[in-house]
């Protein structure tokens, strides 16, 4: 049934759409997660599998989500439950589409918290807070900031206050509709790229000038050489392939529902092929060219590559970069701090804005809610879900959201939507949808890749995460299984995560009441986080059921 109440909201320009789509993809993962993933998976050993995954996983999923969104938009649908419902014949697809709203709310709940870190560090860079601090003091500053019981500015409950302010800023821009998002992208994306180029140039010209007394042999070029020297043996390492595929999901924002929502506001014959490739390659430029040229080379230049290899992690940028900037002098340290953390803030906010659009599109289509009502209700949901990630960050609340809402859900949804597109909707119809109005000729090989290679790769990624072998040693565990022995699961596998295997083992061997109390708290808050996530999913599913009932009644009349 075609919905007669088509949304009036539309993109003002093609450039604005591409920048908004790129802003959706370009986020904290480009500058924080990609370099760390590359370091933890062997540097040059990671690059080839990563680029292959981009071509056989990233680009095909972009084609799928852009064309699916535009197809659903022809029927007045602007959220994944009913976009998928227009493509599939069974009732189940609209409830699978719940992932496309659920994932965005779950992710924005904690993603906004990281944005608040970045904004706070911009302010502290301007205030000169880090001047004269040692590396350990800078690291301790981060720990102090995330602690509710302390304050780095004198503001009571400082992390909560800044988190709410950043969330309000997101909601305000969202309330302006696509026009507000487009304006934010047109300002934020060029500034983000400008900041990135400035820091990358500074990193590349650092040379050996960053050598310290403690690390006299350190060089920024060591970091670049490590990242960009290919190691072909990685092609036979399943662990590296899994890491590369996971990074593609994270960086391109596929499997979330935001791309379908944005594309649903296109006209019936608007191009999706060139748009999706443009947004995808812009993201890759920011990630591969800029993202790899900032944190790792600068850290290697001051602290040495060995230190980077040992300490690479998500928090490294907050715990080390202010100290590294101080080595450039007071004035340059201030500018660098503002540029770096301002870059992270812009990258974060252009992504989090996209996460509100599926909820708003759903509420507008099904219940007639306006932009302001939709945006503020989204903000309220994000606050309810996100406040515990601030209050109980040190108890692991944040990590649970990131794992289940920001990782596992993405893989499941992407796998199911690729099956829907190629095997239920039909690859012939799907290919026709991709090519309709296309401004480029997509090589026919992608038709084969979309139908067979992408779903198979997604299935392997999911199975790999579900039954990750102990120590990520696939070869040994497969040999053991063939010899009649049992498959030894790693504590990072989904199955072991569900049962709190690692925490339960720690609890069994803990020998002091304090350690037992800390572990018991982590288990409690982990379960609390999971209950919230399940409740959110069921709440959205109930709304979809109610909306479908309304549609059915309207149709029968």
mmCIF file of N, CA and C in Angstrom, residues 200-287:
data_model
loop_
_atom_site.group_PDB
_atom_site.id
_atom_site.type_symbol
_atom_site.label_atom_id
_atom_site.label_comp_id
_atom_site.label_asym_id
_atom_site.label_seq_id
_atom_site.Cartn_x
_atom_site.Cartn_y
_atom_site.Cartn_z
ATOM 1 N N UNK A 200 47.999 16.067 10.367
ATOM 2 C CA UNK A 200 48.742 15.073 9.587
ATOM 3 C C UNK A 200 50.040 15.665 9.052
ATOM 4 N N UNK A 201 49.978 16.916 8.563
ATOM 5 C CA UNK A 201 51.194 17.586 8.069
ATOM 6 C C UNK A 201 52.194 17.757 9.202
ATOM 7 N N UNK A 202 51.692 18.172 10.366
ATOM 8 C CA UNK A 202 52.582 18.325 11.521
ATOM 9 C C UNK A 202 53.224 16.992 11.879
ATOM 10 N N UNK A 203 52.453 15.928 11.792
ATOM 11 C CA UNK A 203 52.975 14.594 12.099
ATOM 12 C C UNK A 203 54.043 14.180 11.092
ATOM 13 N N UNK A 204 53.756 14.396 9.792
ATOM 14 C CA UNK A 204 54.675 13.968 8.744
ATOM 15 C C UNK A 204 55.961 14.781 8.731
ATOM 16 N N UNK A 205 55.892 16.027 9.202
ATOM 17 C CA UNK A 205 57.093 16.864 9.245
ATOM 18 C C UNK A 205 57.809 16.764 10.578
ATOM 19 N N UNK A 206 57.287 15.934 11.469
ATOM 20 C CA UNK A 206 57.918 15.773 12.785
ATOM 21 C C UNK A 206 59.287 15.121 12.651
ATOM 22 N N UNK A 207 59.377 14.134 11.748
ATOM 23 C CA UNK A 207 60.650 13.462 11.512
ATOM 24 C C UNK A 207 61.252 12.914 12.793
ATOM 25 N N UNK A 208 62.482 13.320 13.094
ATOM 26 C CA UNK A 208 63.166 12.854 14.292
ATOM 27 C C UNK A 208 63.164 13.913 15.396
ATOM 28 N N UNK A 209 62.498 15.041 15.155
ATOM 29 C CA UNK A 209 62.518 16.128 16.139
ATOM 30 C C UNK A 209 61.746 15.780 17.396
ATOM 31 N N UNK A 210 60.944 14.736 17.332
ATOM 32 C CA UNK A 210 60.166 14.361 18.501
ATOM 33 C C UNK A 210 60.901 13.459 19.459
ATOM 34 N N UNK A 211 62.123 13.081 19.120
ATOM 35 C CA UNK A 211 62.862 12.173 19.981
ATOM 36 C C UNK A 211 63.062 12.783 21.366
ATOM 37 N N UNK A 212 62.807 11.987 22.374
ATOM 38 C CA UNK A 212 62.936 12.441 23.754
ATOM 39 C C UNK A 212 64.143 11.778 24.403
ATOM 40 N N UNK A 213 64.466 12.251 25.600
ATOM 41 C CA UNK A 213 65.574 11.660 26.348
ATOM 42 C C UNK A 213 65.281 10.202 26.667
ATOM 43 N N UNK A 214 64.014 9.933 26.991
ATOM 44 C CA UNK A 214 63.618 8.588 27.368
ATOM 45 C C UNK A 214 63.614 7.634 26.177
ATOM 46 N N UNK A 215 63.258 8.168 24.984
ATOM 47 C CA UNK A 215 63.208 7.345 23.772
ATOM 48 C C UNK A 215 64.061 8.019 22.685
ATOM 49 N N UNK A 216 65.372 7.938 22.785
ATOM 50 C CA UNK A 216 66.263 8.669 21.856
ATOM 51 C C UNK A 216 66.220 8.153 20.428
ATOM 52 N N UNK A 217 65.736 6.941 20.192
ATOM 53 C CA UNK A 217 65.703 6.378 18.847
ATOM 54 C C UNK A 217 64.326 6.478 18.195
ATOM 55 N N UNK A 218 63.386 7.177 18.851
ATOM 56 C CA UNK A 218 62.018 7.255 18.331
ATOM 57 C C UNK A 218 61.957 8.118 17.074
ATOM 58 N N UNK A 219 61.052 7.761 16.171
ATOM 59 C CA UNK A 219 60.847 8.545 14.953
ATOM 60 C C UNK A 219 59.412 8.392 14.486
ATOM 61 N N UNK A 220 58.825 9.494 14.034
ATOM 62 C CA UNK A 220 57.456 9.448 13.521
ATOM 63 C C UNK A 220 57.359 8.518 12.319
ATOM 64 N N UNK A 221 58.426 8.427 11.539
ATOM 65 C CA UNK A 221 58.404 7.581 10.344
ATOM 66 C C UNK A 221 58.344 6.106 10.703
ATOM 67 N N UNK A 222 58.783 5.755 11.912
ATOM 68 C CA UNK A 222 58.658 4.360 12.343
ATOM 69 C C UNK A 222 57.193 3.942 12.349
ATOM 70 N N UNK A 223 56.335 4.855 12.831
ATOM 71 C CA UNK A 223 54.905 4.558 12.868
ATOM 72 C C UNK A 223 54.326 4.384 11.486
ATOM 73 N N UNK A 224 54.688 5.286 10.554
ATOM 74 C CA UNK A 224 54.179 5.191 9.189
ATOM 75 C C UNK A 224 54.688 3.943 8.489
ATOM 76 N N UNK A 225 55.972 3.640 8.657
ATOM 77 C CA UNK A 225 56.535 2.441 8.021
ATOM 78 C C UNK A 225 55.863 1.177 8.533
ATOM 79 N N UNK A 226 55.568 1.161 9.828
ATOM 80 C CA UNK A 226 54.911 -0.011 10.409
ATOM 81 C C UNK A 226 53.517 -0.210 9.820
ATOM 82 N N UNK A 227 52.789 0.909 9.635
ATOM 83 C CA UNK A 227 51.419 0.822 9.134
ATOM 84 C C UNK A 227 51.361 0.494 7.639
ATOM 85 N N UNK A 228 52.350 0.930 6.874
ATOM 86 C CA UNK A 228 52.219 0.861 5.429
ATOM 87 C C UNK A 228 53.203 -0.076 4.738
ATOM 88 N N UNK A 229 53.878 -0.938 5.495
ATOM 89 C CA UNK A 229 54.706 -1.971 4.883
ATOM 90 C C UNK A 229 53.874 -3.252 4.810
ATOM 91 N N UNK A 230 53.444 -3.667 3.602
ATOM 92 C CA UNK A 230 52.546 -4.838 3.485
ATOM 93 C C UNK A 230 53.201 -6.123 4.004
ATOM 94 N N UNK A 231 52.391 -6.950 4.640
ATOM 95 C CA UNK A 231 52.836 -8.266 5.100
ATOM 96 C C UNK A 231 51.828 -9.284 4.558
ATOM 97 N N UNK A 232 52.220 -9.969 3.505
ATOM 98 C CA UNK A 232 51.273 -10.782 2.755
ATOM 99 C C UNK A 232 50.826 -12.042 3.490
ATOM 100 N N UNK A 233 51.568 -12.434 4.530
ATOM 101 C CA UNK A 233 51.144 -13.624 5.268
ATOM 102 C C UNK A 233 49.842 -13.401 6.017
ATOM 103 N N UNK A 234 49.424 -12.143 6.148
ATOM 104 C CA UNK A 234 48.161 -11.833 6.832
ATOM 105 C C UNK A 234 46.959 -12.363 6.073
ATOM 106 N N UNK A 235 47.132 -12.615 4.770
ATOM 107 C CA UNK A 235 46.028 -13.108 3.952
ATOM 108 C C UNK A 235 45.541 -14.475 4.409
ATOM 109 N N UNK A 236 46.361 -15.189 5.178
ATOM 110 C CA UNK A 236 45.990 -16.521 5.670
ATOM 111 C C UNK A 236 45.632 -16.499 7.156
ATOM 112 N N UNK A 237 45.483 -15.307 7.728
ATOM 113 C CA UNK A 237 45.205 -15.178 9.157
ATOM 114 C C UNK A 237 43.742 -14.782 9.380
ATOM 115 N N UNK A 238 42.874 -15.726 9.818
ATOM 116 C CA UNK A 238 41.449 -15.412 10.006
ATOM 117 C C UNK A 238 41.207 -14.289 11.015
ATOM 118 N N UNK A 239 42.051 -14.200 12.033
ATOM 119 C CA UNK A 239 41.889 -13.166 13.058
ATOM 120 C C UNK A 239 41.975 -11.771 12.447
ATOM 121 N N UNK A 240 42.944 -11.581 11.546
ATOM 122 C CA UNK A 240 43.115 -10.282 10.903
ATOM 123 C C UNK A 240 41.931 -9.969 9.991
ATOM 124 N N UNK A 241 41.419 -10.974 9.283
ATOM 125 C CA UNK A 241 40.257 -10.777 8.416
ATOM 126 C C UNK A 241 39.028 -10.365 9.222
ATOM 127 N N UNK A 242 38.831 -11.005 10.371
ATOM 128 C CA UNK A 242 37.698 -10.653 11.226
ATOM 129 C C UNK A 242 37.820 -9.215 11.724
ATOM 130 N N UNK A 243 39.033 -8.836 12.124
ATOM 131 C CA UNK A 243 39.252 -7.475 12.607
ATOM 132 C C UNK A 243 39.024 -6.456 11.494
ATOM 133 N N UNK A 244 39.490 -6.771 10.286
ATOM 134 C CA UNK A 244 39.322 -5.872 9.150
ATOM 135 C C UNK A 244 37.845 -5.700 8.796
ATOM 136 N N UNK A 245 37.103 -6.811 8.772
ATOM 137 C CA UNK A 245 35.667 -6.739 8.466
ATOM 138 C C UNK A 245 34.924 -5.939 9.526
ATOM 139 N N UNK A 246 35.282 -6.154 10.785
ATOM 140 C CA UNK A 246 34.636 -5.408 11.868
ATOM 141 C C UNK A 246 34.875 -3.916 11.756
ATOM 142 N N UNK A 247 36.090 -3.525 11.359
ATOM 143 C CA UNK A 247 36.384 -2.105 11.200
ATOM 144 C C UNK A 247 35.594 -1.488 10.064
ATOM 145 N N UNK A 248 35.380 -2.243 8.982
ATOM 146 C CA UNK A 248 34.580 -1.742 7.864
ATOM 147 C C UNK A 248 33.159 -1.439 8.320
ATOM 148 N N UNK A 249 32.578 -2.326 9.124
ATOM 149 C CA UNK A 249 31.240 -2.080 9.668
ATOM 150 C C UNK A 249 31.217 -0.779 10.453
ATOM 151 N N UNK A 250 32.181 -0.671 11.361
ATOM 152 C CA UNK A 250 32.212 0.466 12.271
ATOM 153 C C UNK A 250 32.405 1.773 11.513
ATOM 154 N N UNK A 251 33.316 1.761 10.539
ATOM 155 C CA UNK A 251 33.683 3.021 9.897
ATOM 156 C C UNK A 251 32.663 3.513 8.876
ATOM 157 N N UNK A 252 31.991 2.588 8.171
ATOM 158 C CA UNK A 252 31.041 3.007 7.138
ATOM 159 C C UNK A 252 29.621 3.174 7.663
ATOM 160 N N UNK A 253 29.410 2.827 8.941
ATOM 161 C CA UNK A 253 28.073 2.933 9.554
ATOM 162 C C UNK A 253 27.039 2.091 8.819
ATOM 163 N N UNK A 254 27.471 0.943 8.267
ATOM 164 C CA UNK A 254 26.515 0.039 7.636
ATOM 165 C C UNK A 254 25.949 -0.893 8.703
ATOM 166 N N UNK A 255 24.741 -1.389 8.450
ATOM 167 C CA UNK A 255 24.085 -2.255 9.416
ATOM 168 C C UNK A 255 23.408 -1.492 10.534
ATOM 169 N N UNK A 256 23.173 -0.178 10.323
ATOM 170 C CA UNK A 256 22.574 0.643 11.382
ATOM 171 C C UNK A 256 21.193 1.178 11.029
ATOM 172 N N UNK A 257 20.927 1.371 9.742
ATOM 173 C CA UNK A 257 19.634 1.916 9.342
ATOM 174 C C UNK A 257 19.664 3.392 8.997
ATOM 175 N N UNK A 258 20.771 4.077 9.309
ATOM 176 C CA UNK A 258 20.841 5.509 9.022
ATOM 177 C C UNK A 258 20.948 5.782 7.528
ATOM 178 N N UNK A 259 21.697 4.948 6.814
ATOM 179 C CA UNK A 259 21.864 5.162 5.371
ATOM 180 C C UNK A 259 20.522 4.991 4.662
ATOM 181 N N UNK A 260 19.780 3.932 5.022
ATOM 182 C CA UNK A 260 18.463 3.736 4.404
ATOM 183 C C UNK A 260 17.558 4.939 4.654
ATOM 184 N N UNK A 261 17.619 5.453 5.876
ATOM 185 C CA UNK A 261 16.766 6.591 6.233
ATOM 186 C C UNK A 261 17.126 7.819 5.408
ATOM 187 N N UNK A 262 18.415 8.152 5.324
ATOM 188 C CA UNK A 262 18.849 9.291 4.518
ATOM 189 C C UNK A 262 18.437 9.111 3.054
ATOM 190 N N UNK A 263 18.663 7.896 2.512
ATOM 191 C CA UNK A 263 18.380 7.643 1.099
ATOM 192 C C UNK A 263 16.887 7.640 0.795
ATOM 193 N N UNK A 264 16.058 7.410 1.805
ATOM 194 C CA UNK A 264 14.614 7.359 1.573
ATOM 195 C C UNK A 264 14.031 8.718 1.186
ATOM 196 N N UNK A 265 14.805 9.783 1.416
ATOM 197 C CA UNK A 265 14.343 11.125 1.055
ATOM 198 C C UNK A 265 14.790 11.533 -0.351
ATOM 199 N N UNK A 266 15.430 10.600 -1.074
ATOM 200 C CA UNK A 266 15.793 10.854 -2.463
ATOM 201 C C UNK A 266 14.562 10.738 -3.367
ATOM 202 N N UNK A 267 14.653 11.333 -4.549
ATOM 203 C CA UNK A 267 13.601 11.154 -5.542
ATOM 204 C C UNK A 267 13.776 9.794 -6.206
ATOM 205 N N UNK A 268 12.726 9.330 -6.872
ATOM 206 C CA UNK A 268 12.695 7.964 -7.402
ATOM 207 C C UNK A 268 13.831 7.666 -8.371
ATOM 208 N N UNK A 269 14.255 8.671 -9.147
ATOM 209 C CA UNK A 269 15.306 8.421 -10.132
ATOM 210 C C UNK A 269 16.630 9.095 -9.758
ATOM 211 N N UNK A 270 16.762 9.553 -8.518
ATOM 212 C CA UNK A 270 18.034 10.119 -8.074
ATOM 213 C C UNK A 270 19.100 9.033 -8.022
ATOM 214 N N UNK A 271 20.325 9.407 -8.346
ATOM 215 C CA UNK A 271 21.436 8.459 -8.340
ATOM 216 C C UNK A 271 21.715 7.940 -6.934
ATOM 217 N N UNK A 272 21.958 6.626 -6.835
ATOM 218 C CA UNK A 272 22.430 6.050 -5.568
ATOM 219 C C UNK A 272 23.801 5.409 -5.740
ATOM 220 N N UNK A 273 24.156 5.036 -6.961
ATOM 221 C CA UNK A 273 25.427 4.352 -7.211
ATOM 222 C C UNK A 273 26.611 5.283 -6.962
ATOM 223 N N UNK A 274 26.636 6.425 -7.628
ATOM 224 C CA UNK A 274 27.742 7.361 -7.470
ATOM 225 C C UNK A 274 27.745 7.981 -6.076
ATOM 226 N N UNK A 275 26.551 8.273 -5.558
ATOM 227 C CA UNK A 275 26.471 8.856 -4.221
ATOM 228 C C UNK A 275 27.073 7.936 -3.166
ATOM 229 N N UNK A 276 26.743 6.648 -3.249
ATOM 230 C CA UNK A 276 27.239 5.709 -2.247
ATOM 231 C C UNK A 276 28.748 5.545 -2.357
ATOM 232 N N UNK A 277 29.263 5.465 -3.592
ATOM 233 C CA UNK A 277 30.711 5.341 -3.791
ATOM 234 C C UNK A 277 31.424 6.607 -3.315
ATOM 235 N N UNK A 278 30.852 7.780 -3.596
ATOM 236 C CA UNK A 278 31.467 9.045 -3.189
ATOM 237 C C UNK A 278 31.565 9.142 -1.674
ATOM 238 N N UNK A 279 30.460 8.849 -0.986
ATOM 239 C CA UNK A 279 30.468 8.903 0.481
ATOM 240 C C UNK A 279 31.434 7.874 1.068
ATOM 241 N N UNK A 280 31.459 6.682 0.450
ATOM 242 C CA UNK A 280 32.340 5.627 0.938
ATOM 243 C C UNK A 280 33.806 5.978 0.798
ATOM 244 N N UNK A 281 34.183 6.503 -0.382
ATOM 245 C CA UNK A 281 35.592 6.826 -0.603
ATOM 246 C C UNK A 281 36.016 8.075 0.171
ATOM 247 N N UNK A 282 35.095 9.010 0.412
ATOM 248 C CA UNK A 282 35.437 10.152 1.253
ATOM 249 C C UNK A 282 35.759 9.681 2.663
ATOM 250 N N UNK A 283 34.963 8.729 3.150
ATOM 251 C CA UNK A 283 35.225 8.162 4.472
ATOM 252 C C UNK A 283 36.596 7.481 4.496
ATOM 253 N N UNK A 284 36.905 6.715 3.439
ATOM 254 C CA UNK A 284 38.181 6.007 3.403
ATOM 255 C C UNK A 284 39.364 6.965 3.328
ATOM 256 N N UNK A 285 39.199 8.090 2.634
ATOM 257 C CA UNK A 285 40.270 9.092 2.592
ATOM 258 C C UNK A 285 40.560 9.607 3.995
ATOM 259 N N UNK A 286 39.490 9.944 4.718
ATOM 260 C CA UNK A 286 39.672 10.469 6.068
ATOM 261 C C UNK A 286 40.299 9.418 6.974
ATOM 262 N N UNK A 287 39.849 8.172 6.825
ATOM 263 C CA UNK A 287 40.338 7.122 7.717
ATOM 264 C C UNK A 287 41.751 6.669 7.369
#
